[in-house]
């Protein structure tokens, strides 16, 4: 009796612990989802404000907004391009490591540009604009180079795969057309009678046909 009570107590504790673990995981996932949503919303609002400033504000304020917008757009596009291909191309890890180092310089420059937006001495800020523009162009050029290199690499892989597939299809097509000297299964000379009298393979009615995205949907049969 005491053993049964002990087992039931242990099971109860295990179920409680499992429930707590699942709850913590669910709360953590929900919290991360909320944080991603808030971050995305804040980023969208800030980008919209920068676009408005770059167009609507003349002088130093507009130039600073243009630099920040150019920097953020280039860095974000490169980050997304590299991470999107990482699962298919492990060699991009070195590129991502380089990008992380570049991101440190990008964040430093973005913070400095943000501070200068609030700087009251516009004359001193205007004097620094050539240097700030040059730094922005260097960082965005490096980010663009990584992004386009990753895209060119992915396109080359796709071209190579398509070329190899084309060669295999041509070989198979040639084998299929070689019906005049070989039989379909034995390799013996084929005759029209043998080909026409050979029953075709049975079709499994229970197995649904394979469809492809580019196939048109079959026209429904007319019902009486």
mmCIF file of C-alpha atoms in Angstrom:
data_model
loop_
_atom_site.group_PDB
_atom_site.id
_atom_site.type_symbol
_atom_site.label_atom_id
_atom_site.label_comp_id
_atom_site.label_asym_id
_atom_site.label_seq_id
_atom_site.Cartn_x
_atom_site.Cartn_y
_atom_site.Cartn_z
ATOM 1 C CA UNK A 1 0.000 0.000 0.000
ATOM 2 C CA UNK A 2 2.762 2.401 0.938
ATOM 3 C CA UNK A 3 4.599 1.575 -2.319
ATOM 4 C CA UNK A 4 1.477 2.376 -4.366
ATOM 5 C CA UNK A 5 1.050 5.691 -2.547
ATOM 6 C CA UNK A 6 4.714 6.512 -3.160
ATOM 7 C CA UNK A 7 4.403 5.704 -6.868
ATOM 8 C CA UNK A 8 1.283 7.862 -7.180
ATOM 9 C CA UNK A 9 3.062 10.718 -5.397
ATOM 10 C CA UNK A 10 6.029 10.450 -7.723
ATOM 11 C CA UNK A 11 3.755 10.420 -10.766
ATOM 12 C CA UNK A 12 1.945 13.486 -9.459
ATOM 13 C CA UNK A 13 5.225 15.340 -8.930
ATOM 14 C CA UNK A 14 6.388 14.329 -12.412
ATOM 15 C CA UNK A 15 3.155 15.580 -14.021
ATOM 16 C CA UNK A 16 3.391 18.863 -12.107
ATOM 17 C CA UNK A 17 7.021 19.321 -13.149
ATOM 18 C CA UNK A 18 6.131 18.549 -16.771
ATOM 19 C CA UNK A 19 3.276 21.042 -16.645
ATOM 20 C CA UNK A 20 5.542 23.727 -15.238
ATOM 21 C CA UNK A 21 8.171 23.032 -17.906
ATOM 22 C CA UNK A 22 5.634 23.216 -20.736
ATOM 23 C CA UNK A 23 4.171 26.417 -19.308
ATOM 24 C CA UNK A 24 7.587 28.045 -18.998
ATOM 25 C CA UNK A 25 8.466 27.076 -22.568
ATOM 26 C CA UNK A 26 5.156 28.425 -23.866
ATOM 27 C CA UNK A 27 5.553 31.696 -21.951
ATOM 28 C CA UNK A 28 9.111 32.048 -23.214
ATOM 29 C CA UNK A 29 8.053 31.459 -26.814
ATOM 30 C CA UNK A 30 5.213 33.966 -26.475
ATOM 31 C CA UNK A 31 7.568 36.517 -24.925
ATOM 32 C CA UNK A 32 10.067 36.093 -27.757
ATOM 33 C CA UNK A 33 7.274 36.484 -30.282
ATOM 34 C CA UNK A 34 6.111 39.706 -28.641
ATOM 35 C CA UNK A 35 9.678 41.028 -28.513
ATOM 36 C CA UNK A 36 10.169 40.276 -32.228
ATOM 37 C CA UNK A 37 6.915 42.016 -33.054
ATOM 38 C CA UNK A 38 7.814 45.078 -30.985
ATOM 39 C CA UNK A 39 11.298 45.213 -32.511
ATOM 40 C CA UNK A 40 9.897 44.934 -36.024
ATOM 41 C CA UNK A 41 7.315 47.650 -35.329
ATOM 42 C CA UNK A 42 9.936 49.967 -33.840
ATOM 43 C CA UNK A 43 12.229 49.362 -36.817
ATOM 44 C CA UNK A 44 9.416 50.109 -39.271
ATOM 45 C CA UNK A 45 8.495 53.332 -37.470
ATOM 46 C CA UNK A 46 12.116 54.476 -37.375
ATOM 47 C CA UNK A 47 12.698 53.672 -41.051
ATOM 48 C CA UNK A 48 9.532 55.550 -41.990
ATOM 49 C CA UNK A 49 10.689 58.558 -39.974
ATOM 50 C CA UNK A 50 14.106 58.462 -41.643
ATOM 51 C CA UNK A 51 12.527 58.372 -45.111
ATOM 52 C CA UNK A 52 10.370 61.355 -44.228
ATOM 53 C CA UNK A 53 13.368 63.297 -42.901
ATOM 54 C CA UNK A 54 15.567 62.435 -45.884
ATOM 55 C CA UNK A 55 12.940 63.839 -48.246
ATOM 56 C CA UNK A 56 11.288 66.567 -46.234
ATOM 57 C CA UNK A 57 14.146 68.127 -44.284
ATOM 58 C CA UNK A 58 16.839 70.109 -46.114
ATOM 59 C CA UNK A 59 20.401 70.592 -44.986
ATOM 60 C CA UNK A 60 22.284 68.591 -42.384
ATOM 61 C CA UNK A 61 19.247 66.852 -40.877
ATOM 62 C CA UNK A 62 18.160 65.473 -44.240
ATOM 63 C CA UNK A 63 21.688 64.331 -45.117
ATOM 64 C CA UNK A 64 22.074 62.514 -41.808
ATOM 65 C CA UNK A 65 18.743 60.750 -42.353
ATOM 66 C CA UNK A 66 19.827 59.688 -45.830
ATOM 67 C CA UNK A 67 23.063 58.226 -44.494
ATOM 68 C CA UNK A 68 21.305 56.308 -41.723
ATOM 69 C CA UNK A 69 18.664 54.975 -44.089
ATOM 70 C CA UNK A 70 21.268 53.851 -46.631
ATOM 71 C CA UNK A 71 23.333 52.163 -43.928
ATOM 72 C CA UNK A 72 20.432 50.337 -42.298
ATOM 73 C CA UNK A 73 18.927 49.185 -45.603
ATOM 74 C CA UNK A 74 22.205 47.736 -46.891
ATOM 75 C CA UNK A 75 23.124 45.994 -43.626
ATOM 76 C CA UNK A 76 19.665 44.489 -43.145
ATOM 77 C CA UNK A 77 19.490 43.176 -46.724
ATOM 78 C CA UNK A 78 22.928 41.569 -46.410
ATOM 79 C CA UNK A 79 22.106 39.965 -43.068
ATOM 80 C CA UNK A 80 18.900 38.444 -44.443
ATOM 81 C CA UNK A 81 20.604 37.213 -47.625
ATOM 82 C CA UNK A 82 23.439 35.473 -45.757
ATOM 83 C CA UNK A 83 21.277 33.797 -43.123
ATOM 84 C CA UNK A 84 18.690 32.698 -45.690
ATOM 85 C CA UNK A 85 21.328 30.645 -47.560
ATOM 86 C CA UNK A 86 23.203 29.304 -44.517
ATOM 87 C CA UNK A 87 21.109 26.130 -44.198
ATOM 88 C CA UNK A 88 22.005 25.160 -47.784
ATOM 89 C CA UNK A 89 25.593 26.409 -47.873
ATOM 90 C CA UNK A 90 27.699 25.962 -44.732
ATOM 91 C CA UNK A 91 30.606 27.830 -46.316
ATOM 92 C CA UNK A 92 28.688 31.055 -45.675
ATOM 93 C CA UNK A 93 29.565 30.850 -41.970
ATOM 94 C CA UNK A 94 32.860 32.592 -42.657
ATOM 95 C CA UNK A 95 31.000 35.305 -44.577
ATOM 96 C CA UNK A 96 28.604 35.729 -41.674
ATOM 97 C CA UNK A 97 31.537 36.046 -39.269
ATOM 98 C CA UNK A 98 32.962 38.821 -41.436
ATOM 99 C CA UNK A 99 29.560 40.465 -41.595
ATOM 100 C CA UNK A 100 29.300 40.428 -37.803
ATOM 101 C CA UNK A 101 32.577 42.307 -37.597
ATOM 102 C CA UNK A 102 31.294 44.759 -40.188
ATOM 103 C CA UNK A 103 28.053 45.111 -38.211
ATOM 104 C CA UNK A 104 30.002 46.380 -35.215
ATOM 105 C CA UNK A 105 31.287 49.265 -37.314
ATOM 106 C CA UNK A 106 27.824 49.790 -38.758
ATOM 107 C CA UNK A 107 26.166 50.006 -35.336
ATOM 108 C CA UNK A 108 28.854 52.395 -34.140
ATOM 109 C CA UNK A 109 28.290 54.671 -37.131
ATOM 110 C CA UNK A 110 24.498 54.487 -36.810
ATOM 111 C CA UNK A 111 24.706 55.487 -33.143
ATOM 112 C CA UNK A 112 26.967 58.406 -34.019
ATOM 113 C CA UNK A 113 24.630 59.586 -36.772
ATOM 114 C CA UNK A 114 21.690 59.352 -34.359
ATOM 115 C CA UNK A 115 23.519 61.500 -31.811
ATOM 116 C CA UNK A 116 24.401 64.074 -34.448
ATOM 117 C CA UNK A 117 20.718 64.382 -35.360
ATOM 118 C CA UNK A 118 20.224 65.926 -31.914
ATOM 119 C CA UNK A 119 23.412 68.004 -32.039
ATOM 120 C CA UNK A 120 22.534 71.732 -31.807
ATOM 121 C CA UNK A 121 25.762 72.873 -33.494
ATOM 122 C CA UNK A 122 24.764 72.235 -37.094
ATOM 123 C CA UNK A 123 27.832 74.004 -38.454
ATOM 124 C CA UNK A 124 30.227 71.549 -36.796
ATOM 125 C CA UNK A 125 28.069 68.664 -37.954
ATOM 126 C CA UNK A 126 28.096 69.969 -41.516
ATOM 127 C CA UNK A 127 31.900 70.053 -41.429
ATOM 128 C CA UNK A 128 31.937 66.354 -40.565
ATOM 129 C CA UNK A 129 29.529 65.334 -43.340
ATOM 130 C CA UNK A 130 32.213 64.354 -45.919
ATOM 131 C CA UNK A 131 33.895 62.028 -43.405
ATOM 132 C CA UNK A 132 30.578 60.537 -42.310
ATOM 133 C CA UNK A 133 29.505 59.996 -45.911
ATOM 134 C CA UNK A 134 32.814 58.294 -46.713
ATOM 135 C CA UNK A 135 32.488 55.935 -43.731
ATOM 136 C CA UNK A 136 28.930 55.079 -44.710
ATOM 137 C CA UNK A 137 29.927 54.309 -48.282
ATOM 138 C CA UNK A 138 32.795 52.071 -47.160
ATOM 139 C CA UNK A 139 30.551 50.023 -44.880
ATOM 140 C CA UNK A 140 27.673 49.744 -47.341
ATOM 141 C CA UNK A 141 30.074 48.828 -50.161
ATOM 142 C CA UNK A 142 31.488 45.957 -48.094
ATOM 143 C CA UNK A 143 27.995 44.786 -47.134
ATOM 144 C CA UNK A 144 26.812 44.956 -50.739
ATOM 145 C CA UNK A 145 29.859 42.958 -51.874
ATOM 146 C CA UNK A 146 29.074 40.158 -49.414
ATOM 147 C CA UNK A 147 25.401 40.128 -50.364
ATOM 148 C CA UNK A 148 25.969 39.982 -54.106
ATOM 149 C CA UNK A 149 28.724 37.385 -53.739
ATOM 150 C CA UNK A 150 26.322 35.142 -51.806
ATOM 151 C CA UNK A 151 23.643 35.614 -54.448
ATOM 152 C CA UNK A 152 26.073 34.927 -57.298
ATOM 153 C CA UNK A 153 27.215 31.764 -55.514
ATOM 154 C CA UNK A 154 23.628 30.564 -55.089
ATOM 155 C CA UNK A 155 22.845 31.306 -58.740
ATOM 156 C CA UNK A 156 25.955 29.429 -59.873
ATOM 157 C CA UNK A 157 24.942 26.393 -57.817
ATOM 158 C CA UNK A 158 21.486 26.519 -59.389
ATOM 159 C CA UNK A 159 22.969 26.828 -62.895
ATOM 160 C CA UNK A 160 25.328 23.894 -62.303
ATOM 161 C CA UNK A 161 22.506 21.730 -60.975
ATOM 162 C CA UNK A 162 20.290 22.660 -63.919
ATOM 163 C CA UNK A 163 23.078 21.864 -66.381
ATOM 164 C CA UNK A 164 23.718 18.452 -64.793
ATOM 165 C CA UNK A 165 19.996 17.733 -64.788
ATOM 166 C CA UNK A 166 19.766 18.695 -68.455
ATOM 167 C CA UNK A 167 22.574 16.284 -69.334
ATOM 168 C CA UNK A 168 20.891 13.452 -67.439
ATOM 169 C CA UNK A 169 17.588 14.159 -69.184
ATOM 170 C CA UNK A 170 19.279 14.172 -72.601
ATOM 171 C CA UNK A 171 20.917 10.814 -71.831
ATOM 172 C CA UNK A 172 17.604 9.366 -70.680
ATOM 173 C CA UNK A 173 15.831 10.780 -73.712
ATOM 174 C CA UNK A 174 18.395 9.130 -75.976
ATOM 175 C CA UNK A 175 17.924 5.820 -74.185
ATOM 176 C CA UNK A 176 14.157 6.071 -74.542
ATOM 177 C CA UNK A 177 14.444 6.778 -78.270
ATOM 178 C CA UNK A 178 16.690 3.731 -78.818
ATOM 179 C CA UNK A 179 13.664 1.486 -79.465
ATOM 180 C CA UNK A 180 14.610 0.362 -82.966
ATOM 181 C CA UNK A 181 17.380 -2.057 -81.934
ATOM 182 C CA UNK A 182 16.532 -3.094 -78.373
ATOM 183 C CA UNK A 183 13.465 -4.442 -76.689
ATOM 184 C CA UNK A 184 11.921 -2.652 -73.742
ATOM 185 C CA UNK A 185 13.209 -5.140 -71.150
ATOM 186 C CA UNK A 186 15.278 -7.974 -72.702
ATOM 187 C CA UNK A 187 17.507 -5.999 -75.047
ATOM 188 C CA UNK A 188 16.387 -8.221 -77.984
ATOM 189 C CA UNK A 189 15.148 -6.729 -81.263
ATOM 190 C CA UNK A 190 11.657 -5.459 -80.737
ATOM 191 C CA UNK A 191 8.743 -6.166 -83.058
ATOM 192 C CA UNK A 192 5.590 -4.153 -83.433
ATOM 193 C CA UNK A 193 3.496 -7.129 -82.468
ATOM 194 C CA UNK A 194 5.478 -7.785 -79.291
ATOM 195 C CA UNK A 195 5.197 -4.148 -78.285
ATOM 196 C CA UNK A 196 1.512 -3.862 -79.037
ATOM 197 C CA UNK A 197 0.555 -7.182 -77.421
ATOM 198 C CA UNK A 198 2.456 -6.562 -74.212
ATOM 199 C CA UNK A 199 -0.026 -5.591 -71.496
ATOM 200 C CA UNK A 200 0.720 -2.335 -69.745
ATOM 201 C CA UNK A 201 1.433 -2.141 -66.030
ATOM 202 C CA UNK A 202 -1.586 -2.154 -63.801
ATOM 203 C CA UNK A 203 -2.512 1.181 -62.279
ATOM 204 C CA UNK A 204 -3.109 1.266 -58.552
ATOM 205 C CA UNK A 205 -6.502 2.955 -58.307
ATOM 206 C CA UNK A 206 -6.058 3.637 -54.598
ATOM 207 C CA UNK A 207 -2.854 5.633 -55.104
ATOM 208 C CA UNK A 208 -3.532 9.290 -56.037
ATOM 209 C CA UNK A 209 -1.712 10.588 -59.109
ATOM 210 C CA UNK A 210 1.308 12.809 -58.638
ATOM 211 C CA UNK A 211 0.587 16.445 -59.415
ATOM 212 C CA UNK A 212 2.958 19.361 -59.864
ATOM 213 C CA UNK A 213 2.495 23.075 -59.199
ATOM 214 C CA UNK A 214 2.601 23.912 -62.884
ATOM 215 C CA UNK A 215 -0.087 21.376 -63.849
ATOM 216 C CA UNK A 216 -3.543 22.627 -64.698
ATOM 217 C CA UNK A 217 -6.354 21.209 -62.622
ATOM 218 C CA UNK A 218 -8.228 18.462 -64.525
ATOM 219 C CA UNK A 219 -11.573 19.485 -65.945
ATOM 220 C CA UNK A 220 -14.412 17.870 -63.980
ATOM 221 C CA UNK A 221 -16.338 15.241 -65.910
ATOM 222 C CA UNK A 222 -19.777 16.167 -67.086
ATOM 223 C CA UNK A 223 -22.523 14.621 -65.010
ATOM 224 C CA UNK A 224 -25.854 13.628 -66.461
#
